Short mmCIF file of C-alpha atoms and ligand atoms in Angstrom, two decimals:
data_model
loop_
_atom_site.label_atom_id
_atom_site.label_comp_id
_atom_site.label_asym_id
_atom_site.label_seq_id
_atom_site.Cartn_x
_atom_site.Cartn_y
_atom_site.Cartn_z
CA UNK A 1 0.00 0.00 0.00
CA UNK A 2 1.04 3.62 -0.48
CA UNK A 3 -0.14 5.71 2.47
CA UNK A 4 -0.03 9.47 2.99
CA UNK A 5 0.64 10.11 6.69
CA UNK A 6 -0.32 13.61 7.82
CA UNK A 7 1.55 14.50 10.98
CA UNK A 8 4.00 11.67 10.28
CA UNK A 9 6.82 13.48 12.14
CA UNK A 10 4.90 13.48 15.43
CA UNK A 11 4.88 10.90 18.19
CA UNK A 12 2.22 8.43 17.03
CA UNK A 13 2.61 9.39 13.35
CA UNK A 14 6.34 8.60 13.26
CA UNK A 15 5.79 5.19 14.87
CA UNK A 16 3.07 4.45 12.32
CA UNK A 17 5.42 5.37 9.46
CA UNK A 18 8.08 3.01 10.87
CA UNK A 19 5.52 0.23 11.15
CA UNK A 20 4.26 0.78 7.59
CA UNK A 21 7.79 0.63 6.18
CA UNK A 22 8.74 -2.37 8.33
CA UNK A 23 5.75 -4.17 6.82
CA UNK A 24 6.80 -3.38 3.25
CA UNK A 25 4.42 -0.47 2.57
CA UNK A 26 5.27 2.93 1.11
CA UNK A 27 4.83 6.04 3.28
CA UNK A 28 4.62 9.68 2.24
CA UNK A 29 4.87 12.08 5.20
CA UNK A 30 3.33 15.56 5.40
CA UNK A 31 4.04 17.62 8.52
CA UNK A 32 4.42 21.32 9.38
CA UNK A 33 7.05 20.45 12.05
CA UNK A 34 5.25 22.64 14.62
CA UNK A 35 5.35 19.79 17.15
CA UNK A 36 6.94 17.05 15.03
CA UNK A 37 10.62 16.46 14.23
CA UNK A 38 12.14 15.79 10.84
CA UNK A 39 14.58 13.44 12.61
CA UNK A 40 11.61 11.26 13.57
CA UNK A 41 10.72 10.65 9.91
CA UNK A 42 11.88 7.25 8.67
CA UNK A 43 14.68 7.58 6.08
CA UNK A 44 12.70 5.57 3.53
CA UNK A 45 9.62 7.79 3.72
CA UNK A 46 9.21 10.71 1.32
CA UNK A 47 8.85 13.92 3.34
CA UNK A 48 6.88 17.06 2.44
CA UNK A 49 6.91 20.03 4.80
CA UNK A 50 3.53 21.74 4.67
CA UNK A 51 0.57 22.96 6.67
CA UNK A 52 -2.92 21.54 6.21
CA UNK A 53 -4.43 25.00 6.55
CA UNK A 54 -2.70 26.00 3.28
CA UNK A 55 -4.71 24.20 0.63
CA UNK A 56 -1.91 24.66 -1.90
CA UNK A 57 0.44 22.64 0.36
CA UNK A 58 -1.75 19.56 0.52
CA UNK A 59 -2.97 19.91 -3.10
CA UNK A 60 0.67 19.86 -4.23
CA UNK A 61 1.34 16.54 -2.48
CA UNK A 62 -1.80 14.93 -3.86
CA UNK A 63 -1.03 16.28 -7.35
CA UNK A 64 2.45 14.74 -7.23
CA UNK A 65 1.72 11.47 -5.42
CA UNK A 66 -0.81 9.99 -7.82
CA UNK A 67 -1.34 6.52 -6.40
CA UNK A 68 -2.14 7.09 -2.71
CA UNK A 69 -4.33 4.22 -1.42
CA UNK A 70 -5.39 5.92 1.82
CA UNK A 71 -4.60 8.76 4.18
CA UNK A 72 -3.79 8.48 7.89
CA UNK A 73 -4.39 11.83 9.60
CA UNK A 74 -2.52 12.68 12.81
CA UNK A 75 -1.92 16.37 12.05
CA UNK A 76 -3.51 18.15 15.00
CA UNK A 77 -2.81 19.85 18.31
CA UNK A 78 -3.42 17.49 21.21
CA UNK A 79 -2.77 19.06 24.60
CA UNK A 80 -5.81 19.20 26.86
CA UNK A 81 -4.48 22.02 29.07
CA UNK A 82 -3.39 24.18 26.16
CA UNK A 83 -6.76 23.72 24.47
CA UNK A 84 -8.46 25.34 27.47
CA UNK A 85 -6.38 28.53 27.24
CA UNK A 86 -6.03 28.64 23.44
CA UNK A 87 -9.32 27.15 22.16
CA UNK A 88 -9.20 29.02 18.85
CA UNK A 89 -5.81 27.46 18.04
CA UNK A 90 -7.56 24.07 18.31
CA UNK A 91 -10.50 25.15 16.16
CA UNK A 92 -8.08 26.50 13.58
CA UNK A 93 -5.66 23.59 13.33
CA UNK A 94 -7.87 20.61 14.14
CA UNK A 95 -11.16 21.65 12.55
CA UNK A 96 -10.24 24.18 9.85
CA UNK A 97 -7.17 22.08 8.92
CA UNK A 98 -9.36 18.99 8.52
CA UNK A 99 -11.92 20.92 6.49
CA UNK A 100 -9.19 22.02 4.03
CA UNK A 101 -7.89 18.44 3.90
CA UNK A 102 -11.34 17.08 3.08
CA UNK A 103 -11.76 19.59 0.25
CA UNK A 104 -8.47 18.43 -1.20
CA UNK A 105 -9.38 14.73 -0.80
CA UNK A 106 -12.72 15.34 -2.54
CA UNK A 107 -11.08 17.09 -5.49
CA UNK A 108 -8.38 14.40 -5.79
CA UNK A 109 -10.83 11.48 -5.56
CA UNK A 110 -9.26 9.93 -2.43
CA UNK A 111 -11.83 7.77 -0.69
CA UNK A 112 -10.29 6.29 2.47
CA UNK A 113 -8.99 7.94 5.62
CA UNK A 114 -8.09 6.81 9.13
CA UNK A 115 -7.66 9.51 11.76
CA UNK A 116 -6.79 10.09 15.40
CA UNK A 117 -9.54 10.72 17.86
CA UNK A 118 -9.33 10.48 21.62
CA UNK A 119 -10.78 9.25 24.87
CA UNK A 120 -11.33 12.95 25.58
CA UNK A 121 -14.40 12.82 23.29
CA UNK A 122 -16.27 11.02 26.10
CA UNK A 123 -15.70 13.51 28.92
CA UNK A 124 -16.67 12.04 32.32
CA UNK A 125 -17.34 8.36 31.63
CA UNK A 126 -20.74 6.87 32.42
CA UNK A 127 -19.41 3.29 32.18
CA UNK A 128 -16.13 1.52 32.94
CA UNK A 129 -14.84 0.23 30.59
CA UNK A 130 -16.00 2.86 28.10
CA UNK A 131 -17.82 1.66 24.98
CA UNK A 132 -17.88 3.45 21.62
CA UNK A 133 -21.65 3.80 21.97
CA UNK A 134 -21.36 5.72 25.27
CA UNK A 135 -22.31 9.43 25.34
CA UNK A 136 -19.71 11.87 24.07
CA UNK A 137 -19.78 14.99 26.21
CA UNK A 138 -16.25 16.43 26.06
CA UNK A 139 -15.10 18.42 29.08
CA UNK A 140 -12.25 20.15 27.25
CA UNK A 141 -11.80 21.96 23.96
CA UNK A 142 -9.35 19.38 22.58
CA UNK A 143 -11.94 16.60 22.94
CA UNK A 144 -14.61 18.90 21.50
CA UNK A 145 -12.57 19.54 18.33
CA UNK A 146 -11.91 15.82 17.88
CA UNK A 147 -15.62 15.06 18.25
CA UNK A 148 -16.37 17.80 15.70
CA UNK A 149 -13.84 16.22 13.32
CA UNK A 150 -15.66 12.90 13.65
CA UNK A 151 -18.93 14.60 12.72
CA UNK A 152 -17.29 16.40 9.78
CA UNK A 153 -16.20 13.01 8.42
CA UNK A 154 -19.66 11.58 9.01
CA UNK A 155 -21.41 14.22 6.91
CA UNK A 156 -18.67 14.36 4.27
CA UNK A 157 -19.02 10.62 3.68
CA UNK A 158 -22.73 11.07 3.01
CA UNK A 159 -22.10 13.79 0.44
CA UNK A 160 -18.80 12.69 -1.13
CA UNK A 161 -18.35 8.99 -0.30
CA UNK A 162 -15.07 9.32 1.62
CA UNK A 163 -14.95 6.39 4.06
CA UNK A 164 -13.32 6.90 7.43
CA UNK A 165 -12.22 5.13 10.58
CA UNK A 166 -11.90 7.20 13.74
CA UNK A 167 -9.58 5.73 16.38
CA UNK A 168 -10.17 6.97 19.92
CA UNK A 169 -6.91 6.44 21.78
CA UNK A 170 -6.58 6.24 25.51
CA UNK A 171 -3.11 6.99 26.98
CA UNK A 172 -0.51 6.52 24.26
CA UNK A 173 2.92 5.67 25.63
CA UNK A 174 6.15 3.73 25.06
CA UNK A 175 8.64 3.94 22.21
CA UNK A 176 9.82 1.94 19.22
CA UNK A 177 11.50 -1.27 20.37
CA UNK A 178 14.86 -0.20 18.86
CA UNK A 179 14.88 3.02 20.95
CA UNK A 180 15.58 5.37 18.00
CA UNK A 181 12.24 7.19 18.05
CA UNK A 182 10.06 8.00 21.04
CA UNK A 183 7.92 10.55 22.84
CA UNK A 184 9.21 14.15 22.79
CA UNK A 185 6.76 16.94 23.51
CA UNK A 186 7.96 20.43 24.24
CA UNK A 187 7.08 21.28 26.94
CA UNK A 188 6.40 17.74 28.16
CA UNK A 189 3.12 17.28 30.06
CA UNK A 190 2.53 13.51 29.90
CA UNK A 191 3.02 11.25 32.88
CA UNK A 192 5.43 8.55 31.68
CA UNK A 193 7.91 10.85 29.87
CA UNK A 194 8.03 13.15 32.90
CA UNK A 195 8.68 10.22 35.26
CA UNK A 196 11.48 9.01 32.97
CA UNK A 197 12.97 12.51 32.77
CA UNK A 198 13.31 12.34 36.56
CA UNK A 199 14.96 8.93 36.15
CA UNK A 200 17.38 10.20 33.47
CA UNK A 201 18.35 13.22 35.58
CA UNK A 202 16.87 16.01 33.43
CA UNK A 203 14.09 16.80 35.93
CA UNK A 204 14.07 16.96 39.73
CA UNK A 205 10.75 15.30 40.59
CA UNK A 206 7.37 14.12 39.38
CA UNK A 207 4.32 15.96 40.73
CA UNK A 208 1.33 13.72 41.43
CA UNK A 209 -1.76 15.75 40.56
CA UNK A 210 -4.28 14.69 43.19
CA UNK A 211 -4.16 11.95 45.82
CA UNK A 212 -7.79 12.26 46.95
CA UNK A 213 -9.61 10.62 44.03
CA UNK A 214 -12.08 7.83 44.70
CA UNK A 215 -9.65 5.14 43.49
CA UNK A 216 -7.69 2.35 45.20
CA UNK A 217 -4.74 4.61 46.15
CA UNK A 218 -6.32 8.04 45.64
CA UNK A 219 -4.54 8.77 42.32
CA UNK A 220 -6.05 8.81 38.81
CA UNK A 221 -6.36 5.60 36.83
CA UNK A 222 -5.59 5.46 33.10
CA UNK A 223 -5.44 2.86 30.35
CA UNK A 224 -1.89 2.94 28.91
CA UNK A 225 -1.52 1.68 25.36
CA UNK A 226 1.78 1.20 23.52
CA UNK A 227 2.40 3.47 20.54
CA UNK A 228 3.40 0.53 18.31
CA UNK A 229 0.08 -1.17 19.09
CA UNK A 230 -1.66 2.08 18.11
CA UNK A 231 0.41 2.19 14.91
CA UNK A 232 -0.65 -1.36 14.03
CA UNK A 233 -4.32 -0.47 14.60
CA UNK A 234 -4.05 2.30 11.98
CA UNK A 235 -2.65 -0.11 9.41
CA UNK A 236 -5.39 -2.66 10.17
CA UNK A 237 -8.00 0.11 9.88
CA UNK A 238 -6.69 1.11 6.44
CA UNK A 239 -6.81 -2.54 5.32
CA UNK A 240 -10.34 -2.82 6.71
CA UNK A 241 -11.49 0.17 4.64
CA UNK A 242 -9.69 -1.01 1.49
CA UNK A 243 -11.40 -4.40 1.92
CA UNK A 244 -14.81 -2.71 1.86
CA UNK A 245 -15.37 -2.08 5.57
CA UNK A 246 -17.93 0.56 6.57
CA UNK A 247 -16.96 3.83 8.26
CA UNK A 248 -16.76 3.35 12.01
CA UNK A 249 -15.31 4.46 15.35
CA UNK A 250 -13.07 2.28 17.56
CA UNK A 251 -11.56 2.68 21.03
CA UNK A 252 -7.91 1.71 21.43
CA UNK A 253 -6.70 0.80 24.89
CA UNK A 254 -5.56 -2.25 26.85
CA UNK A 255 -8.70 -2.45 28.99
CA UNK A 256 -6.59 -2.37 32.17
CA UNK A 257 -6.18 0.64 34.43
CA UNK A 258 -3.07 1.70 36.35
CA UNK A 259 -2.94 4.45 38.96
CA UNK A 260 -0.37 7.26 38.82
CA UNK A 261 1.35 5.72 41.86
CA UNK A 262 1.48 2.29 40.18
CA UNK A 263 3.06 3.80 37.08
CA UNK A 264 5.72 5.52 39.21
CA UNK A 265 6.41 2.30 41.14
CA UNK A 266 6.75 0.30 37.92
CA UNK A 267 9.13 2.94 36.51
CA UNK A 268 11.27 2.66 39.69
CA UNK A 269 11.58 -1.09 39.16
CA UNK A 270 12.34 -0.80 35.43
CA UNK A 271 14.94 1.99 35.76
CA UNK A 272 16.41 1.11 39.14
CA UNK A 273 16.19 4.84 40.02
CA UNK A 274 14.58 6.35 43.08
CA UNK A 275 12.31 8.93 41.27
CA UNK A 276 11.41 11.76 43.66
CA UNK A 277 7.68 12.44 44.06
CA UNK A 278 5.86 15.61 45.21
CA UNK A 279 2.15 15.28 45.96
CA UNK A 280 0.12 18.24 44.67
CA UNK A 281 -3.52 19.18 44.25
CA UNK A 282 -5.70 17.93 41.41
CA UNK A 283 -5.15 19.14 37.82
CA UNK A 284 -8.30 20.75 36.41
CA UNK A 285 -10.38 18.54 34.15
CA UNK A 286 -8.86 15.13 35.01
CA UNK A 287 -11.49 12.35 35.27
CA UNK A 288 -10.68 9.83 38.06
CA UNK A 289 -10.79 6.71 35.88
CA UNK A 290 -10.51 6.25 32.10
CA UNK A 291 -10.46 2.66 30.86
CA UNK A 292 -11.36 1.54 27.33
CA UNK A 293 -13.29 -1.38 26.07
CA UNK A 294 -11.41 -2.25 22.87
CA UNK A 295 -13.40 -5.39 22.17
CA UNK A 296 -14.82 -3.85 19.00
CA UNK A 297 -11.36 -3.13 17.51
CA UNK A 298 -10.25 -6.65 18.42
CA UNK A 299 -13.36 -8.20 16.86
CA UNK A 300 -13.76 -6.08 13.73
CA UNK A 301 -10.17 -5.05 12.92
CA UNK A 302 -8.58 -8.22 14.34
CA UNK A 303 -6.33 -5.97 16.46
CA UNK A 304 -4.18 -7.76 19.04
CA UNK A 305 -2.14 -5.42 21.25
CA UNK A 306 1.32 -6.94 21.83
CA UNK A 307 2.47 -4.73 24.71
CA UNK A 308 -0.19 -5.35 27.34
CA UNK A 309 2.25 -5.35 30.24
CA UNK A 310 3.06 -1.97 31.85
CA UNK A 311 6.59 -2.97 32.77
CA UNK A 312 7.42 -3.88 29.15
CA UNK A 313 5.80 -0.65 27.93
CA UNK A 314 7.93 1.41 30.32
CA UNK A 315 11.06 -0.56 29.35
CA UNK A 316 10.62 0.54 25.72
CA UNK A 317 10.07 4.16 26.81
CA UNK A 318 13.16 3.98 29.05
CA UNK A 319 15.31 2.73 26.17
CA UNK A 320 14.42 6.00 24.38
CA UNK A 321 14.58 8.37 27.38
CA UNK A 322 17.82 6.96 28.76
CA UNK A 323 19.60 7.43 25.40
CA UNK A 324 17.89 10.67 24.23
CA UNK A 325 17.89 12.92 27.28
CA UNK A 326 16.98 15.94 25.14
CA UNK A 327 14.58 14.11 22.83
CA UNK A 328 15.41 14.92 19.18
CA UNK A 329 17.43 18.03 20.08
N1 UFG B 1 -0.16 13.31 35.90
C1 UFG B 1 0.49 13.59 37.08
N2 UFG B 1 1.63 14.34 37.00
C2 UFG B 1 2.13 14.80 35.81
C3 UFG B 1 1.45 14.48 34.61
C4 UFG B 1 0.30 13.73 34.70
O1 UFG B 1 0.07 13.22 38.16
O2 UFG B 1 3.17 15.49 35.83
C5 UFG B 1 -1.38 12.48 35.98
C6 UFG B 1 -2.59 13.18 35.39
O3 UFG B 1 -3.21 13.95 36.38
C7 UFG B 1 -3.41 11.99 34.90
C8 UFG B 1 -2.37 10.94 34.52
O4 UFG B 1 -1.17 11.33 35.17
O5 UFG B 1 -4.17 11.49 35.94
C9 UFG B 1 -2.11 10.87 33.03
O6 UFG B 1 -1.86 12.20 32.56
P1 UFG B 1 -1.32 12.52 31.11
O7 UFG B 1 -1.17 14.00 31.01
O8 UFG B 1 -0.15 11.67 30.78
O9 UFG B 1 -2.50 12.02 30.17
P2 UFG B 1 -4.06 12.40 30.20
O10 UFG B 1 -4.78 11.21 30.75
O11 UFG B 1 -4.33 13.69 30.83
O12 UFG B 1 -4.31 12.65 28.67
C10 UFG B 1 -4.32 11.61 27.73
C11 UFG B 1 -3.81 12.12 26.40
C12 UFG B 1 -4.72 13.20 25.86
C13 UFG B 1 -6.11 12.69 25.82
C14 UFG B 1 -6.53 12.17 27.16
C15 UFG B 1 -7.87 11.54 27.10
O13 UFG B 1 -2.50 12.63 26.54
O14 UFG B 1 -4.30 13.56 24.56
O15 UFG B 1 -5.62 11.17 27.61
O16 UFG B 1 -8.52 11.76 28.28
F1 UFG B 1 -6.95 13.67 25.48
#
């Protein structure tokens, strides 16, 4: 297959490009490098620097790359906290950018797209584990823009026949098994990279945001899913669409929850480092428990996560963080 990966220089995008190439597919990467890194792009992928909000940028790629089988779309802003203080940035990049993309796909006759959505589309869960059919009432602007993107695809399919799969990820984590690419946000706000920055000596401590939740140890519980398992789900979703599958939405998680304290304890064991902790008050907008039911993805896409053990997941992340203390810098 020849796949156009939008946002292919970012965290999940770069791992998906590696996976595609490792499985003998062709990958074309499009990224504005706002949060992605050219160094994260696989050497065998063709790279175009461009911004989805400039229609000429994406038109140029689709004019030149004639035989694209499907698009995988990761190009978006994805920080919950930032989305609350800069909501219009999220409307502009995530929604306007996707609208421009869809216009270009319509005019170039491309009919299949897989894109990133998020657990944040659900807001406060009404069930544990969360099912795709549960209510979607986002409690932050990031989740709201992802839900709006899902609806944009829904209506665009009806008018223009572009089929889509929306993948709602839970907590993406880990790094490529060879340790050459990994998670590198700037500034970093995610739990596992911050813990491992304490372990690798680039940060003094990890703050635990809230120890008074109604959970087994008072800290928030999340469903951590390895980035390579997410990457594989995108490839399976493309194959599903190319084999005639209907547009649909799938959760991607392991179905197992770990508390913030459990993640820190596991990281201590994996790294052999002490990892200083400071207990702080709750971070605004954090639900206590977020756990996915991914039975639908397993059943329909035949997805089988390989990294279902937290210790193994953290080992892969540590291989990256212990050898790339400054990320891609
Ligand atoms: N946490 C800490 N200290 C930190 C960072 C995080 O205690 O320094 C806690 C958070 O409060 C939360 C858990 O660790 O309970 C995980 O936090 P992350 O920031 O790593 O991830 P989130 O669960 O907030 O967010 C993830 C994705 C988002 C997505 C969201 C869906 O990163 O993109 O899940 O709810 F929107």
